[in-house]
Short mmCIF file of C-alpha atoms in Angstrom, two decimals:
data_model
loop_
_atom_site.label_atom_id
_atom_site.label_comp_id
_atom_site.label_asym_id
_atom_site.label_seq_id
_atom_site.Cartn_x
_atom_site.Cartn_y
_atom_site.Cartn_z
CA MET A 1 -9.11 203.20 -49.85
CA PRO A 2 -9.82 204.44 -46.29
CA LEU A 3 -11.13 207.93 -45.65
CA GLU A 4 -8.25 210.10 -44.45
CA VAL A 5 -8.14 213.71 -43.26
CA THR A 6 -4.88 215.59 -42.71
CA LEU A 7 -4.55 219.10 -41.31
CA ILE A 8 -1.96 220.44 -43.73
CA ASP A 9 -1.57 223.86 -42.14
CA TYR A 10 -3.42 226.63 -40.36
CA ALA A 11 -3.01 230.36 -39.85
CA ARG A 12 -0.01 230.93 -37.60
CA ASP A 13 -0.90 231.80 -33.99
CA PRO A 14 -4.69 231.69 -34.51
CA LEU A 15 -5.48 232.81 -30.96
CA THR A 16 -3.23 235.84 -31.36
CA LYS A 17 -4.88 236.65 -34.68
CA LEU A 18 -8.27 236.47 -32.98
CA TYR A 19 -7.08 238.63 -30.09
CA GLY A 20 -5.82 241.29 -32.51
CA ALA A 21 -9.09 241.24 -34.47
CA TYR A 22 -11.31 241.42 -31.39
CA ARG A 23 -9.23 244.12 -29.71
CA THR A 24 -9.38 246.22 -32.86
CA CYS A 25 -13.17 246.23 -32.45
CA TYR A 26 -13.17 247.14 -28.76
CA THR A 27 -10.28 249.57 -28.21
CA PRO A 28 -9.47 253.13 -29.27
CA LYS A 29 -5.92 251.91 -29.95
CA THR A 30 -4.80 251.36 -33.52
CA PRO A 31 -4.10 247.82 -34.77
CA GLY A 32 -0.42 248.76 -34.85
CA GLU A 33 -0.51 249.65 -31.16
CA VAL A 34 -2.38 246.45 -30.29
CA TRP A 35 0.15 244.33 -32.14
CA ASP A 36 3.07 246.21 -30.59
CA GLU A 37 1.70 245.22 -27.17
CA ILE A 38 1.40 241.61 -28.32
CA GLY A 39 4.86 241.60 -29.86
CA ASP A 40 6.75 243.03 -26.88
CA GLY A 41 5.05 240.71 -24.39
CA ARG A 42 2.84 243.24 -22.63
CA ILE A 43 -0.09 240.95 -23.45
CA PRO A 44 0.85 237.48 -22.13
CA PRO A 45 -0.50 234.30 -23.78
CA GLU A 46 -2.85 233.52 -20.88
CA THR A 47 -4.49 236.94 -21.26
CA ILE A 48 -4.93 236.32 -24.96
CA ARG A 49 -6.57 232.93 -24.31
CA GLU A 50 -8.90 234.33 -21.66
CA PHE A 51 -9.90 237.35 -23.74
CA VAL A 52 -10.63 235.24 -26.83
CA ALA A 53 -12.64 232.74 -24.77
CA GLU A 54 -14.82 235.53 -23.40
CA ARG A 55 -15.38 237.05 -26.85
CA LEU A 56 -16.35 233.67 -28.30
CA LYS A 57 -19.12 233.41 -25.71
CA THR A 58 -20.68 236.60 -27.03
CA GLY A 59 -21.33 235.20 -30.49
CA HIS A 60 -19.21 237.88 -32.21
CA ALA A 61 -18.26 235.73 -35.19
CA SER A 62 -16.73 237.95 -37.88
CA PRO A 63 -13.14 237.79 -36.50
CA LEU A 64 -13.29 234.00 -36.89
CA GLU A 65 -13.11 234.51 -40.66
CA GLN A 66 -9.48 235.54 -40.17
CA VAL A 67 -8.48 232.08 -38.90
CA VAL A 68 -7.92 229.68 -41.79
CA PHE A 69 -7.27 225.94 -42.03
CA TRP A 70 -6.01 223.78 -44.90
CA PHE A 71 -7.03 220.11 -45.08
CA GLY A 72 -6.02 217.22 -47.29
CA ILE A 73 -8.91 214.76 -47.68
CA SER A 74 -8.74 211.45 -49.51
CA GLY A 75 -10.78 208.32 -50.03
CA VAL A 76 -14.20 209.98 -50.01
CA SER A 77 -16.92 209.18 -52.52
CA ARG A 78 -18.31 211.38 -55.24
CA ALA A 79 -21.60 211.11 -53.36
CA LEU A 80 -19.89 212.93 -50.49
CA SER A 81 -18.19 215.47 -52.75
CA HIS A 82 -21.51 216.52 -54.29
CA GLN A 83 -22.69 217.40 -50.77
CA PHE A 84 -19.43 219.00 -49.65
CA VAL A 85 -19.18 221.50 -52.50
CA ARG A 86 -22.60 222.88 -51.54
CA HIS A 87 -20.65 224.88 -48.94
CA ARG A 88 -19.59 228.01 -50.84
CA ILE A 89 -18.80 230.92 -48.53
CA GLY A 90 -15.42 231.06 -46.81
CA ILE A 91 -14.19 227.82 -48.36
CA SER A 92 -12.06 226.90 -51.38
CA PHE A 93 -11.84 223.44 -52.98
CA GLU A 94 -9.32 221.75 -55.22
CA GLN A 95 -10.65 218.32 -56.23
CA GLN A 96 -9.12 215.41 -58.12
CA SER A 97 -10.08 215.67 -61.77
CA GLN A 98 -11.82 212.87 -63.65
CA ARG A 99 -10.81 214.49 -66.94
CA TYR A 100 -7.07 214.47 -66.39
CA VAL A 101 -6.73 211.50 -64.03
CA LYS A 102 -7.22 208.12 -65.68
CA TYR A 103 -8.19 205.56 -63.08
CA LYS A 104 -6.61 202.11 -63.17
CA GLU A 105 -8.31 199.01 -61.80
CA GLU A 106 -5.79 198.52 -59.00
CA ARG A 107 -6.27 202.16 -57.97
CA LEU A 108 -10.06 202.31 -58.25
CA ASP A 109 -11.12 201.16 -54.78
CA TYR A 110 -14.80 202.08 -54.57
CA VAL A 111 -16.40 203.32 -51.37
CA MET A 112 -18.94 200.79 -50.09
CA PRO A 113 -21.57 201.76 -47.50
CA LYS A 114 -21.65 199.23 -44.67
CA THR A 115 -25.40 198.82 -45.16
CA TRP A 116 -24.73 196.76 -48.30
CA ALA A 117 -22.66 194.28 -46.32
CA ARG A 118 -25.18 194.20 -43.48
CA GLN A 119 -27.91 193.26 -45.93
CA GLY A 120 -25.77 190.53 -47.50
CA LEU A 121 -25.29 192.40 -50.78
CA ALA A 122 -21.53 193.07 -50.61
CA ASP A 123 -20.75 190.50 -53.33
CA GLU A 124 -23.34 192.02 -55.65
CA TYR A 125 -21.88 195.46 -55.01
CA ASP A 126 -18.33 194.27 -55.75
CA ARG A 127 -19.46 192.47 -58.90
CA LEU A 128 -21.11 195.60 -60.26
CA MET A 129 -18.11 197.80 -59.43
CA LYS A 130 -15.70 195.40 -61.14
CA GLU A 131 -17.92 195.35 -64.21
CA ILE A 132 -17.98 199.14 -64.31
CA THR A 133 -14.20 199.24 -63.93
CA ARG A 134 -13.74 196.82 -66.85
CA ASP A 135 -16.06 198.89 -69.05
CA TYR A 136 -14.26 202.10 -68.05
CA GLU A 137 -10.83 200.65 -68.86
CA ALA A 138 -12.09 199.16 -72.12
CA ALA A 139 -13.37 202.59 -73.14
CA LEU A 140 -9.97 204.17 -72.46
CA LYS A 141 -8.21 201.44 -74.49
CA GLN A 142 -10.54 202.12 -77.40
CA GLY A 143 -9.44 205.74 -77.38
CA ILE A 144 -12.47 207.27 -75.66
CA PRO A 145 -11.24 210.38 -73.79
CA ALA A 146 -11.18 210.12 -70.00
CA GLU A 147 -13.70 212.98 -69.83
CA ASP A 148 -16.18 210.77 -71.73
CA ALA A 149 -15.19 207.42 -70.21
CA ARG A 150 -15.95 208.84 -66.77
CA PHE A 151 -19.66 208.92 -67.62
CA VAL A 152 -19.93 205.28 -66.49
CA LEU A 153 -18.34 205.97 -63.10
CA PRO A 154 -20.80 205.89 -60.17
CA ASN A 155 -21.16 208.02 -57.03
CA ALA A 156 -19.07 205.38 -55.25
CA THR A 157 -15.94 206.46 -57.14
CA PRO A 158 -13.33 207.82 -54.69
CA THR A 159 -12.03 211.37 -54.93
CA ASN A 160 -9.52 213.61 -53.15
CA PHE A 161 -9.58 217.23 -52.00
CA GLN A 162 -7.34 219.97 -50.76
CA VAL A 163 -9.56 222.43 -48.91
CA MET A 164 -8.97 225.89 -47.46
CA VAL A 165 -11.67 227.01 -45.04
CA ASN A 166 -12.04 229.79 -42.51
CA PHE A 167 -13.24 229.00 -39.02
CA THR A 168 -16.63 230.68 -39.42
CA GLU A 169 -17.52 228.38 -42.29
CA LEU A 170 -16.02 225.38 -40.51
CA LEU A 171 -18.39 226.06 -37.60
CA HIS A 172 -21.31 226.12 -40.04
CA ILE A 173 -20.18 222.86 -41.64
CA ALA A 174 -19.93 221.24 -38.21
CA ASP A 175 -23.39 222.56 -37.27
CA LEU A 176 -24.94 220.64 -40.15
CA ARG A 177 -22.64 217.72 -40.84
CA LEU A 178 -21.93 216.58 -37.29
CA CYS A 179 -25.66 216.25 -36.73
CA TRP A 180 -26.87 212.67 -36.36
CA ARG A 181 -29.13 213.20 -39.39
CA ALA A 182 -26.22 214.00 -41.71
CA GLN A 183 -25.15 211.31 -44.19
CA TRP A 184 -22.76 208.90 -42.46
CA GLU A 185 -19.75 209.47 -44.72
CA ILE A 186 -19.65 213.25 -44.60
CA ARG A 187 -20.37 213.13 -40.86
CA HIS A 188 -17.31 210.91 -40.40
CA MET A 189 -15.17 213.19 -42.57
CA VAL A 190 -16.13 216.32 -40.62
CA ALA A 191 -15.58 214.44 -37.34
CA LEU A 192 -12.00 213.74 -38.48
CA MET A 193 -11.57 217.41 -39.44
CA ARG A 194 -12.78 218.37 -35.98
CA ARG A 195 -10.29 216.01 -34.32
CA GLU A 196 -7.45 217.52 -36.34
CA VAL A 197 -8.39 221.03 -35.22
CA MET A 198 -8.77 219.86 -31.62
CA ARG A 199 -5.21 218.53 -31.68
CA ALA A 200 -3.84 221.74 -33.17
CA VAL A 201 -5.91 224.49 -31.49
CA PRO A 202 -8.13 222.99 -28.76
CA GLU A 203 -9.11 226.45 -27.48
CA ILE A 204 -11.30 226.98 -30.54
CA GLY A 205 -11.66 223.39 -31.72
CA GLY A 206 -14.10 222.75 -28.89
CA TYR A 207 -16.59 225.03 -30.64
CA LEU A 208 -16.90 222.57 -33.51
CA GLN A 209 -20.09 220.81 -32.46
CA PRO A 210 -23.38 219.79 -34.02
CA LYS A 211 -25.86 222.66 -33.94
CA CYS A 212 -27.46 221.30 -30.76
CA GLY A 213 -24.16 221.68 -28.86
CA GLU A 214 -24.05 223.95 -25.84
CA LYS A 215 -21.56 226.18 -27.68
CA ARG A 216 -23.82 226.46 -30.73
CA MET A 217 -27.65 226.78 -30.71
CA GLY A 218 -27.96 224.54 -27.66
CA TYR A 219 -31.10 222.76 -28.85
CA CYS A 220 -32.29 220.46 -31.63
CA ASP A 221 -34.43 221.90 -34.42
CA GLU A 222 -34.89 218.66 -36.37
CA PRO A 223 -38.23 216.77 -36.44
CA VAL A 224 -39.22 215.44 -33.03
CA LYS A 225 -39.12 211.80 -34.15
CA GLU A 226 -35.53 212.23 -35.35
CA TRP A 227 -34.60 213.91 -32.07
CA GLU A 228 -36.08 210.95 -30.19
CA ARG A 229 -33.96 208.55 -32.27
CA CYS A 230 -30.76 210.57 -31.93
CA PRO A 231 -28.09 209.00 -29.65
CA ILE A 232 -27.66 212.33 -27.82
CA GLY A 233 -31.30 213.44 -28.01
CA LYS A 234 -31.86 212.71 -24.32
CA VAL A 235 -29.19 215.22 -23.31
CA ARG A 236 -30.22 218.03 -25.68
CA PRO A 237 -33.52 219.95 -25.48
CA HIS A 238 -35.76 220.06 -28.52
CA LYS A 239 -37.12 223.31 -29.95
CA GLU A 240 -40.68 222.15 -29.14
CA GLN A 241 -39.74 222.15 -25.46
CA LEU A 242 -38.48 225.71 -25.78
CA LEU A 243 -41.60 226.74 -27.64
CA GLU A 244 -43.68 225.27 -24.82
CA VAL A 245 -41.87 227.54 -22.38
CA PHE A 246 -42.59 230.46 -24.71
CA LYS A 247 -46.28 229.50 -24.78
CA GLN A 248 -46.33 229.49 -21.00
CA VAL A 249 -44.88 232.97 -21.01
CA ARG A 250 -47.48 234.22 -23.50
CA ALA A 251 -50.26 232.60 -21.47
CA GLY A 252 -49.11 234.41 -18.36
CA HIS A 253 -48.33 231.29 -16.39
CA LEU A 254 -44.90 232.43 -15.27
CA VAL A 255 -44.27 234.42 -12.09
CA PRO A 256 -45.09 238.04 -12.95
CA LEU A 257 -42.48 240.74 -12.52
CA SER A 258 -43.25 242.95 -9.53
CA GLU A 259 -42.53 246.65 -9.22
CA GLU A 260 -39.59 245.70 -7.06
CA HIS A 261 -38.21 243.48 -9.84
CA LEU A 262 -38.64 246.23 -12.40
CA ARG A 263 -36.97 248.84 -10.19
CA GLN A 264 -33.98 246.55 -9.71
CA VAL A 265 -33.44 246.68 -13.46
CA GLU A 266 -34.48 250.29 -14.06
CA ASP A 267 -32.29 251.73 -11.33
CA ALA A 268 -29.24 249.57 -11.97
CA GLY A 269 -26.23 251.84 -12.32
CA ASN A 270 -28.06 254.89 -10.97
CA GLU A 271 -27.82 254.08 -7.28
CA ASP A 272 -26.67 256.84 -4.92
#
């Protein structure tokens, strides 16, 4: 069973929702007045896009909670699901039950990491999975409840989700799970989620990056050796490099600020 991700739905007009939320923060107008301007066309779509893009650069994140996406996810392993449900804030899961769903052999297509095949152990893996499937089905035939028969099922057992997640949490998930160090399966799943959002709302989908992305932290905070091994490590700075700059500042090795420099800042806005 291949891993599949489908964007089921998302909050209607997400950019307009963001514009309304941001404007509410930065205008004396009431939300009703802001939305009247949107509704009668006084605020054209290009203005909305530009305003939202500028606000996103500031890091003001709370309005992003008002943009919500629904995903259908299938063909992922229970090993992945145990990681995925660690995300708790701003996300809601509905997962295929192993109590009420009785797996059948022709439907129980286990997830196999490619490393097993690369090491020549694919046949051993398949043999073990078939043996587990036979034992599972034998248990069901003997009248063992599915909730007890499932105890023999491994982390490789496939599962399905329907997920509702707001954009703030989706950014956090991408920060962690698009990183090269994330487990391969969940990284692939989140990459497919990102591609779905990019197709639907590219204006905000572009912010879904690993945490080292220029629209996120902008640097890598993983161990140096992992950064050196990362495929994009050469194009992202590491935190140790930034700390070195900080050390240079503390040591006084940077060009000192002159009185002229200070006055340029102090007098800004007070010129005659």
